[in-house]
PDB file of C-alpha atoms in Angstrom:
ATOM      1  CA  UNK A 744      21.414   3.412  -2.648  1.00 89.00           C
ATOM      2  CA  UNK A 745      18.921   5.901  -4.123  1.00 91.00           C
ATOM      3  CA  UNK A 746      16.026   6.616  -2.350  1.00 88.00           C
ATOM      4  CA  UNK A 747      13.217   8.680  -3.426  1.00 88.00           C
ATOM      5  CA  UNK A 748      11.899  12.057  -1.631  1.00 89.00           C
ATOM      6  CA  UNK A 749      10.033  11.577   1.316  1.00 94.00           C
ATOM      7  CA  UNK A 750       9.901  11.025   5.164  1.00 97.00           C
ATOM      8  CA  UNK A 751      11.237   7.326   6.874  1.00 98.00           C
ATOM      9  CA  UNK A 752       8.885   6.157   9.813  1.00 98.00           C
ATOM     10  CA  UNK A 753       9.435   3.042  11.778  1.00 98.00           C
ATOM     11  CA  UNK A 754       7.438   0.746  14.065  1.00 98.00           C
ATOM     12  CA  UNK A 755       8.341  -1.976  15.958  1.00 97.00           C
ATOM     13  CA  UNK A 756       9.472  -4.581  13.561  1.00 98.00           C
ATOM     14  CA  UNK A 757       9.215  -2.203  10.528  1.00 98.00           C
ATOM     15  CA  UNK A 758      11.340   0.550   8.965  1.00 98.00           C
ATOM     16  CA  UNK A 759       8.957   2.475   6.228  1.00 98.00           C
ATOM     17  CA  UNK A 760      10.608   4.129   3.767  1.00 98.00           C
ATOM     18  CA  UNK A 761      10.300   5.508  -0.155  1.00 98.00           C
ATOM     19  CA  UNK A 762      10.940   3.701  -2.632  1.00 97.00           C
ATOM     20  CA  UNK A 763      14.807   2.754  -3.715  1.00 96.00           C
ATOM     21  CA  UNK A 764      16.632   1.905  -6.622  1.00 96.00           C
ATOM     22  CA  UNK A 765      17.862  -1.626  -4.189  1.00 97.00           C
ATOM     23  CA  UNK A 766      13.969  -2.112  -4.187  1.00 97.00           C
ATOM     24  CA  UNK A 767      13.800  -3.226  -7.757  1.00 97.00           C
ATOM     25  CA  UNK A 768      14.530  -7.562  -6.929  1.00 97.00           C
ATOM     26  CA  UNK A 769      12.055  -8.037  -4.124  1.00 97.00           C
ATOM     27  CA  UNK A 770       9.318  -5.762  -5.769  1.00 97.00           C
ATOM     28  CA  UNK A 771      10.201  -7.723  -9.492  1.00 97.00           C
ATOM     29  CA  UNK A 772       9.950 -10.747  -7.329  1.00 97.00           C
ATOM     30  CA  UNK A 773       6.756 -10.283  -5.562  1.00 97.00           C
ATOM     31  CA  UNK A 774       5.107  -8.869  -9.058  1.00 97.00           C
ATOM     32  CA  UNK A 775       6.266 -11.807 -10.825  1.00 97.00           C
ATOM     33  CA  UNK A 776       4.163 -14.482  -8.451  1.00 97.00           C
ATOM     34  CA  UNK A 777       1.055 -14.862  -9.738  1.00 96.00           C
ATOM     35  CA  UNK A 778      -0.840 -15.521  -6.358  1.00 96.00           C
ATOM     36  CA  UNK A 779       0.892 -12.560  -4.780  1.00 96.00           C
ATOM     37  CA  UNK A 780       0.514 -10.150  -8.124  1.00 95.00           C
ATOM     38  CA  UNK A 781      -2.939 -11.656  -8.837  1.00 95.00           C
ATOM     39  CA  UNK A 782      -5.131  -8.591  -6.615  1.00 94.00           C
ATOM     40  CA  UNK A 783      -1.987  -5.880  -7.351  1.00 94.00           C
ATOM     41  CA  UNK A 784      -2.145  -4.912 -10.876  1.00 91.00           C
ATOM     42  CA  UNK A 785      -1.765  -8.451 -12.372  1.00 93.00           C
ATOM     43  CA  UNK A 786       1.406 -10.727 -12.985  1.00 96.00           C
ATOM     44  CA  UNK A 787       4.276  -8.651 -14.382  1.00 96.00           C
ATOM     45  CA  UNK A 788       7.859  -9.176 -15.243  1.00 97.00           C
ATOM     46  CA  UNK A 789      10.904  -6.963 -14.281  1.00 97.00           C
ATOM     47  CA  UNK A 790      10.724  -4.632 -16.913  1.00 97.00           C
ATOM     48  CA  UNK A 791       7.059  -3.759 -16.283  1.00 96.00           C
ATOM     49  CA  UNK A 792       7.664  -4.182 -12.258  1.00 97.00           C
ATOM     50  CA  UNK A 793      10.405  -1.528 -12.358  1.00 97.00           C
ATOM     51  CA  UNK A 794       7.895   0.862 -14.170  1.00 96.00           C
ATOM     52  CA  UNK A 795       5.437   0.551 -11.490  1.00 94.00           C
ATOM     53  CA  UNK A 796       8.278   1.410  -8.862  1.00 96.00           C
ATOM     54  CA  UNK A 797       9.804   4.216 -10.512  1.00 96.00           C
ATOM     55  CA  UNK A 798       6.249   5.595 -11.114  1.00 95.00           C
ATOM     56  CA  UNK A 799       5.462   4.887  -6.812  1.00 95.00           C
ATOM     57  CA  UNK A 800       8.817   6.823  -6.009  1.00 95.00           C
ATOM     58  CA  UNK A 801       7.648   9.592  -8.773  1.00 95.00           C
ATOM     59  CA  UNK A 802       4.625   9.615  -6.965  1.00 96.00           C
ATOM     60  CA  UNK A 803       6.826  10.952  -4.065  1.00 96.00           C
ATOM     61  CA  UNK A 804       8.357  13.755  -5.843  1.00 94.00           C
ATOM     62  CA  UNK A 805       5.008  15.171  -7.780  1.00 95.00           C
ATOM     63  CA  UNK A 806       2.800  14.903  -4.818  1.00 95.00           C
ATOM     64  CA  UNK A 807       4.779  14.606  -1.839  1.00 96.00           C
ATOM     65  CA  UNK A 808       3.503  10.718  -0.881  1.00 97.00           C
ATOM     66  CA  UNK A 809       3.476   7.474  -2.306  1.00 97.00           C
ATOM     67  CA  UNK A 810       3.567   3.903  -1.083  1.00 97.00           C
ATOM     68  CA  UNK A 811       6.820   3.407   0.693  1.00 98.00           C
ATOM     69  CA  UNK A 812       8.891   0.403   0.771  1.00 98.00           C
ATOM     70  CA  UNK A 813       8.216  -1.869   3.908  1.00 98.00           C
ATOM     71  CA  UNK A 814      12.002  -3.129   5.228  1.00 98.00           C
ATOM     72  CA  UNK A 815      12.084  -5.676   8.191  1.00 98.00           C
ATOM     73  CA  UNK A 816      14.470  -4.167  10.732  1.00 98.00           C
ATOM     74  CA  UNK A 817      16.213  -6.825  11.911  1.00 97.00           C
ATOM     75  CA  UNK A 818      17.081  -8.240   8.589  1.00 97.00           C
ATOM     76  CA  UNK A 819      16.950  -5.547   6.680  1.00 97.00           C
ATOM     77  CA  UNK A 820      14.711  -7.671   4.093  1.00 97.00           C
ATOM     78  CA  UNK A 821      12.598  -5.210   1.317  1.00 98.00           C
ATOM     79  CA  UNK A 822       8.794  -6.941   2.450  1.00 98.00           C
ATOM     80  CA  UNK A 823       6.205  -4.644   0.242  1.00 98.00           C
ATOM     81  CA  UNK A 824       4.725  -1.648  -0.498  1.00 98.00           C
ATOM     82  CA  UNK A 825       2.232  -0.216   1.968  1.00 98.00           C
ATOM     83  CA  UNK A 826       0.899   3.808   1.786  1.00 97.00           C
ATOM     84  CA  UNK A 827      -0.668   5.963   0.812  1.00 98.00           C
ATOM     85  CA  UNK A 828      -1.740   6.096  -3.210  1.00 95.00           C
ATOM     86  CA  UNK A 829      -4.190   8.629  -5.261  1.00 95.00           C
ATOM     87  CA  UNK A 830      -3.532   8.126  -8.742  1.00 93.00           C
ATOM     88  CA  UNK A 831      -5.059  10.716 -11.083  1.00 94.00           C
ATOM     89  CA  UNK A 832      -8.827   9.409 -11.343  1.00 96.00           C
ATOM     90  CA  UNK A 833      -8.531   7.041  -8.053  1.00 96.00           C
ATOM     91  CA  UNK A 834     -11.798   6.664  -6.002  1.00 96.00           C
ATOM     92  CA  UNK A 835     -10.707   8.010  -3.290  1.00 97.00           C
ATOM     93  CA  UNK A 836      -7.547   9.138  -1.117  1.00 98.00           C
ATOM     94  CA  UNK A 837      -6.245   5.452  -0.302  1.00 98.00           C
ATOM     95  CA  UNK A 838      -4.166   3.423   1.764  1.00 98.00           C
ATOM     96  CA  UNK A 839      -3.297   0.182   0.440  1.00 98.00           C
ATOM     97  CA  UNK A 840      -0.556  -2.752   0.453  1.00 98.00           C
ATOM     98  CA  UNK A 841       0.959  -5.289  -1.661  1.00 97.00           C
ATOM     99  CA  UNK A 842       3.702  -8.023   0.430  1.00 98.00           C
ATOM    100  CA  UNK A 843       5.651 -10.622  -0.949  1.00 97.00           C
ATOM    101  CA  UNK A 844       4.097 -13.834   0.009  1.00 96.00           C
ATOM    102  CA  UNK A 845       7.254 -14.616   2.731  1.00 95.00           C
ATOM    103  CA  UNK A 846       5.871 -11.466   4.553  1.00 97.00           C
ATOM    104  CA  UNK A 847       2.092 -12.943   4.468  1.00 96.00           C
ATOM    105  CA  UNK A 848       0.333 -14.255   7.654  1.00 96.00           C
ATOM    106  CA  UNK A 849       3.004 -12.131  10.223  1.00 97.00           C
ATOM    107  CA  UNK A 850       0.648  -9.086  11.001  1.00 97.00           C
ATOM    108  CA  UNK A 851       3.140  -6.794   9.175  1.00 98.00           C
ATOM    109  CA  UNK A 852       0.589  -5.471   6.866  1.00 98.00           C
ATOM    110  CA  UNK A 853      -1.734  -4.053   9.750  1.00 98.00           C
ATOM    111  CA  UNK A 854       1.343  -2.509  11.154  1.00 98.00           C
ATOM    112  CA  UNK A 855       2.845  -0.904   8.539  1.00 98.00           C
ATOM    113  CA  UNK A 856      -1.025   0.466   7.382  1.00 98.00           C
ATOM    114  CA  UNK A 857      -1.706   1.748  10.635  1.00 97.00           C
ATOM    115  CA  UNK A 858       1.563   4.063  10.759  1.00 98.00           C
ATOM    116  CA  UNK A 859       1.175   5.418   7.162  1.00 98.00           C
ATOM    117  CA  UNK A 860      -2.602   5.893   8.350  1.00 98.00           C
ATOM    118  CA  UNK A 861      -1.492   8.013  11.289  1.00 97.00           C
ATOM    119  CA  UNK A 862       0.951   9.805   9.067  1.00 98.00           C
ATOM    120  CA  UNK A 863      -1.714  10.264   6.036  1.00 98.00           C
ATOM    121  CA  UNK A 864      -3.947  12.150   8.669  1.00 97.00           C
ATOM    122  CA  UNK A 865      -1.121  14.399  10.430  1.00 97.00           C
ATOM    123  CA  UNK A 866       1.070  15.034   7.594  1.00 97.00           C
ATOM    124  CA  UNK A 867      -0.997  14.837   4.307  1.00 97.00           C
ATOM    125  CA  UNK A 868      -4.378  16.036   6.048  1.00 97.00           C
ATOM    126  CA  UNK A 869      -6.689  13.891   4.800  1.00 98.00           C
ATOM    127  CA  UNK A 870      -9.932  13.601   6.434  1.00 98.00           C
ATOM    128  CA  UNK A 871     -10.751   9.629   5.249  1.00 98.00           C
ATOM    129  CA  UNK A 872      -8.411   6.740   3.637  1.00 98.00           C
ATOM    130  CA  UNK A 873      -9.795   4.103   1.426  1.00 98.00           C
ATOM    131  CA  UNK A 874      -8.738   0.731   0.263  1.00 98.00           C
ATOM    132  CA  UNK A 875      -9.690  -0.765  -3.175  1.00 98.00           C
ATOM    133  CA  UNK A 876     -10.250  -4.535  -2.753  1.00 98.00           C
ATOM    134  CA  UNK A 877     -11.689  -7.154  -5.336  1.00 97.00           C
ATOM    135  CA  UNK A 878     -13.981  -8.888  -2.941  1.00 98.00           C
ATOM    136  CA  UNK A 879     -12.374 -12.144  -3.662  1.00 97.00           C
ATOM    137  CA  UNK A 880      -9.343 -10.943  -1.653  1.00 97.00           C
ATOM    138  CA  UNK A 881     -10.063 -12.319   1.652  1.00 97.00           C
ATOM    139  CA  UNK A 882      -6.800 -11.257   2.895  1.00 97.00           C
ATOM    140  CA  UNK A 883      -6.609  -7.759   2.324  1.00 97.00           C
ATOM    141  CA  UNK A 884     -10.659  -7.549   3.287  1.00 98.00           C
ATOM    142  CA  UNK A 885      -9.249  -9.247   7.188  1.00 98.00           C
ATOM    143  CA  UNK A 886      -6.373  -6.435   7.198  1.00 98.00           C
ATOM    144  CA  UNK A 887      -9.250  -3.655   5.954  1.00 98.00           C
ATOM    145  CA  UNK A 888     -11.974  -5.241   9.017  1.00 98.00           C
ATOM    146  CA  UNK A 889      -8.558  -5.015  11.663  1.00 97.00           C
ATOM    147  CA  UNK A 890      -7.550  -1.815  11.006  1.00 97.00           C
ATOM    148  CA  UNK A 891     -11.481  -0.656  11.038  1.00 97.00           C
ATOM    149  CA  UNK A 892     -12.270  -0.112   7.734  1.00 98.00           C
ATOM    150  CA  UNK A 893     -16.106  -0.792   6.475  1.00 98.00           C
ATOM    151  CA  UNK A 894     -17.058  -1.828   3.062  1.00 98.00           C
ATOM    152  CA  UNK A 895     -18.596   1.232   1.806  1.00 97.00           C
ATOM    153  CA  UNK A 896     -19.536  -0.660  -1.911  1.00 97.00           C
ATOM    154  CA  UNK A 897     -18.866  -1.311  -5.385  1.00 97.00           C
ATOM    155  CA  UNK A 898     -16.643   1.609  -6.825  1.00 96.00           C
ATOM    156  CA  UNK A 899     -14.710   2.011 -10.528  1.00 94.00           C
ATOM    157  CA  UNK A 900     -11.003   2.160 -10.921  1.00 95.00           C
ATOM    158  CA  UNK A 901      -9.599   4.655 -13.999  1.00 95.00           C
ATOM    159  CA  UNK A 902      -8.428   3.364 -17.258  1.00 93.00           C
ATOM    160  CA  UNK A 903      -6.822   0.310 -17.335  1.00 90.00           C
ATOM    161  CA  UNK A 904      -8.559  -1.125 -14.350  1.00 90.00           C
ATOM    162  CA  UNK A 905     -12.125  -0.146 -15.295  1.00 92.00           C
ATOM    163  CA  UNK A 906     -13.784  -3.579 -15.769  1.00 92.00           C
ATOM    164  CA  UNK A 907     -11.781  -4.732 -11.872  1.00 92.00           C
ATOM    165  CA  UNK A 908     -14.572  -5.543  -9.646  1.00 93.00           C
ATOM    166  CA  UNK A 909     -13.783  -3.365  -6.632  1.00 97.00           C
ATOM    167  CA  UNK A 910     -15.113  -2.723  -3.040  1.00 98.00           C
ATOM    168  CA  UNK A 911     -14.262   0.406  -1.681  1.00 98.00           C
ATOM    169  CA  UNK A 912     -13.330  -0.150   2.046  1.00 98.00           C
ATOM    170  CA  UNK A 913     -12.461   2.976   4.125  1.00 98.00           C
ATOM    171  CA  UNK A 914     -13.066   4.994   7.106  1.00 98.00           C
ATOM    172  CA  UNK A 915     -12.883   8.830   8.172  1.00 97.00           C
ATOM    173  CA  UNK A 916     -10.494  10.404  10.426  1.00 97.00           C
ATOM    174  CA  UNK A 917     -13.046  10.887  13.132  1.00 96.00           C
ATOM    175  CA  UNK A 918     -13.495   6.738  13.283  1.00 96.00           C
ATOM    176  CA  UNK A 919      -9.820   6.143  13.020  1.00 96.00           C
ATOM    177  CA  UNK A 920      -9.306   8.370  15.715  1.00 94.00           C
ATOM    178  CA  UNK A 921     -11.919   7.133  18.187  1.00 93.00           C
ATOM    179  CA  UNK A 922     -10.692   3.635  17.280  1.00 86.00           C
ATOM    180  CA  UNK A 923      -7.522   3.229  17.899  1.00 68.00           C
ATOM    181  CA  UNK A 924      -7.015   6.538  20.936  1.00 67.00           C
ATOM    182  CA  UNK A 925      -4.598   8.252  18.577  1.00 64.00           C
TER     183      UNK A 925
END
């Protein structure tokens, strides 16, 4: 297995790792579902799909964090990809997440997002995180209200993504901080 640059945390029921060549099924998978792809980047199939995954473990060598790769420990099944993102021309210095739809409803993407969170602020020193959510995404907008997040308004995403209707959820270190005792 190859594994991109970059630090492993775990949680609980999670291990939280970048990116790895063994990725490329589940992540082709999840991309190719049109429900689960539909609020991601769009529907894509497993040559486009690997793109996106090499650039996310890329990501991890040019600026030292990416989304990692969300494994279930006691299967050892690849879940998503939850982390932090801030693509040239990005709104803001995000968190976000994408699961496969068998990982949906199981409270794994409020756990994964609130370790990369904590590591985000410690490690990376960023002083807010940010999610980009189409407001029709009632999902990720319950995950966004759980981990604290407020809807700070309409934002633009960078070429391709311009004409994406977008809400720009987020909160500083400060709130994250006095929320959750950390």
């Amino acid at each position: 297995m190859r594994v991109a640059p970059g630090p492993t945390l775990e949680t609980e029921r999670l291990i939280l790792r970048p990116p790895a060549d063994v990725d490329l099924d589940g992540w082709a998978e999840m991309m190719a579902d049109p429900v689960a792809a539909r609020f991601i980047g769009g529907q894509q199939p497993r040559s486009v799909a690997w793109r996106f995954m090499a650039a996310m473990a890329g990501s991890w060598s040019l600026r030292g964090f990416g989304m990692f790769s969300v494994i279930e420990k006691s299967s050892g099944r690849w879940l998503g990809r939850i982390g932090p993102w801030k693509p040239e021309d990005w709104p803001g210095t995000e968190v976000g997440w994408g699961l496969h739809p068998a990982a949906w409803g199981q409270g794994y993407a409020v756990e994964a997002a609130e370790a990369t969170i904590d590591w985000a602020f410690d490690h990376l020193g960023w002083t807010e995180v940010v999610h980009c959510i189409d407001p029709e995404n009632a999902p990720s907008i319950k995950v966004a209200q759980r981990l604290g997040s407020t809807n700070g308004g309409r934002t633009q995403l960078p070429p391709p993504y311009e004409a994406t209707v977008i809400d720009l959820w987020g909160q500083t270190v400060a709130q994250w901080r006095a929320r959750s005792g950390r």
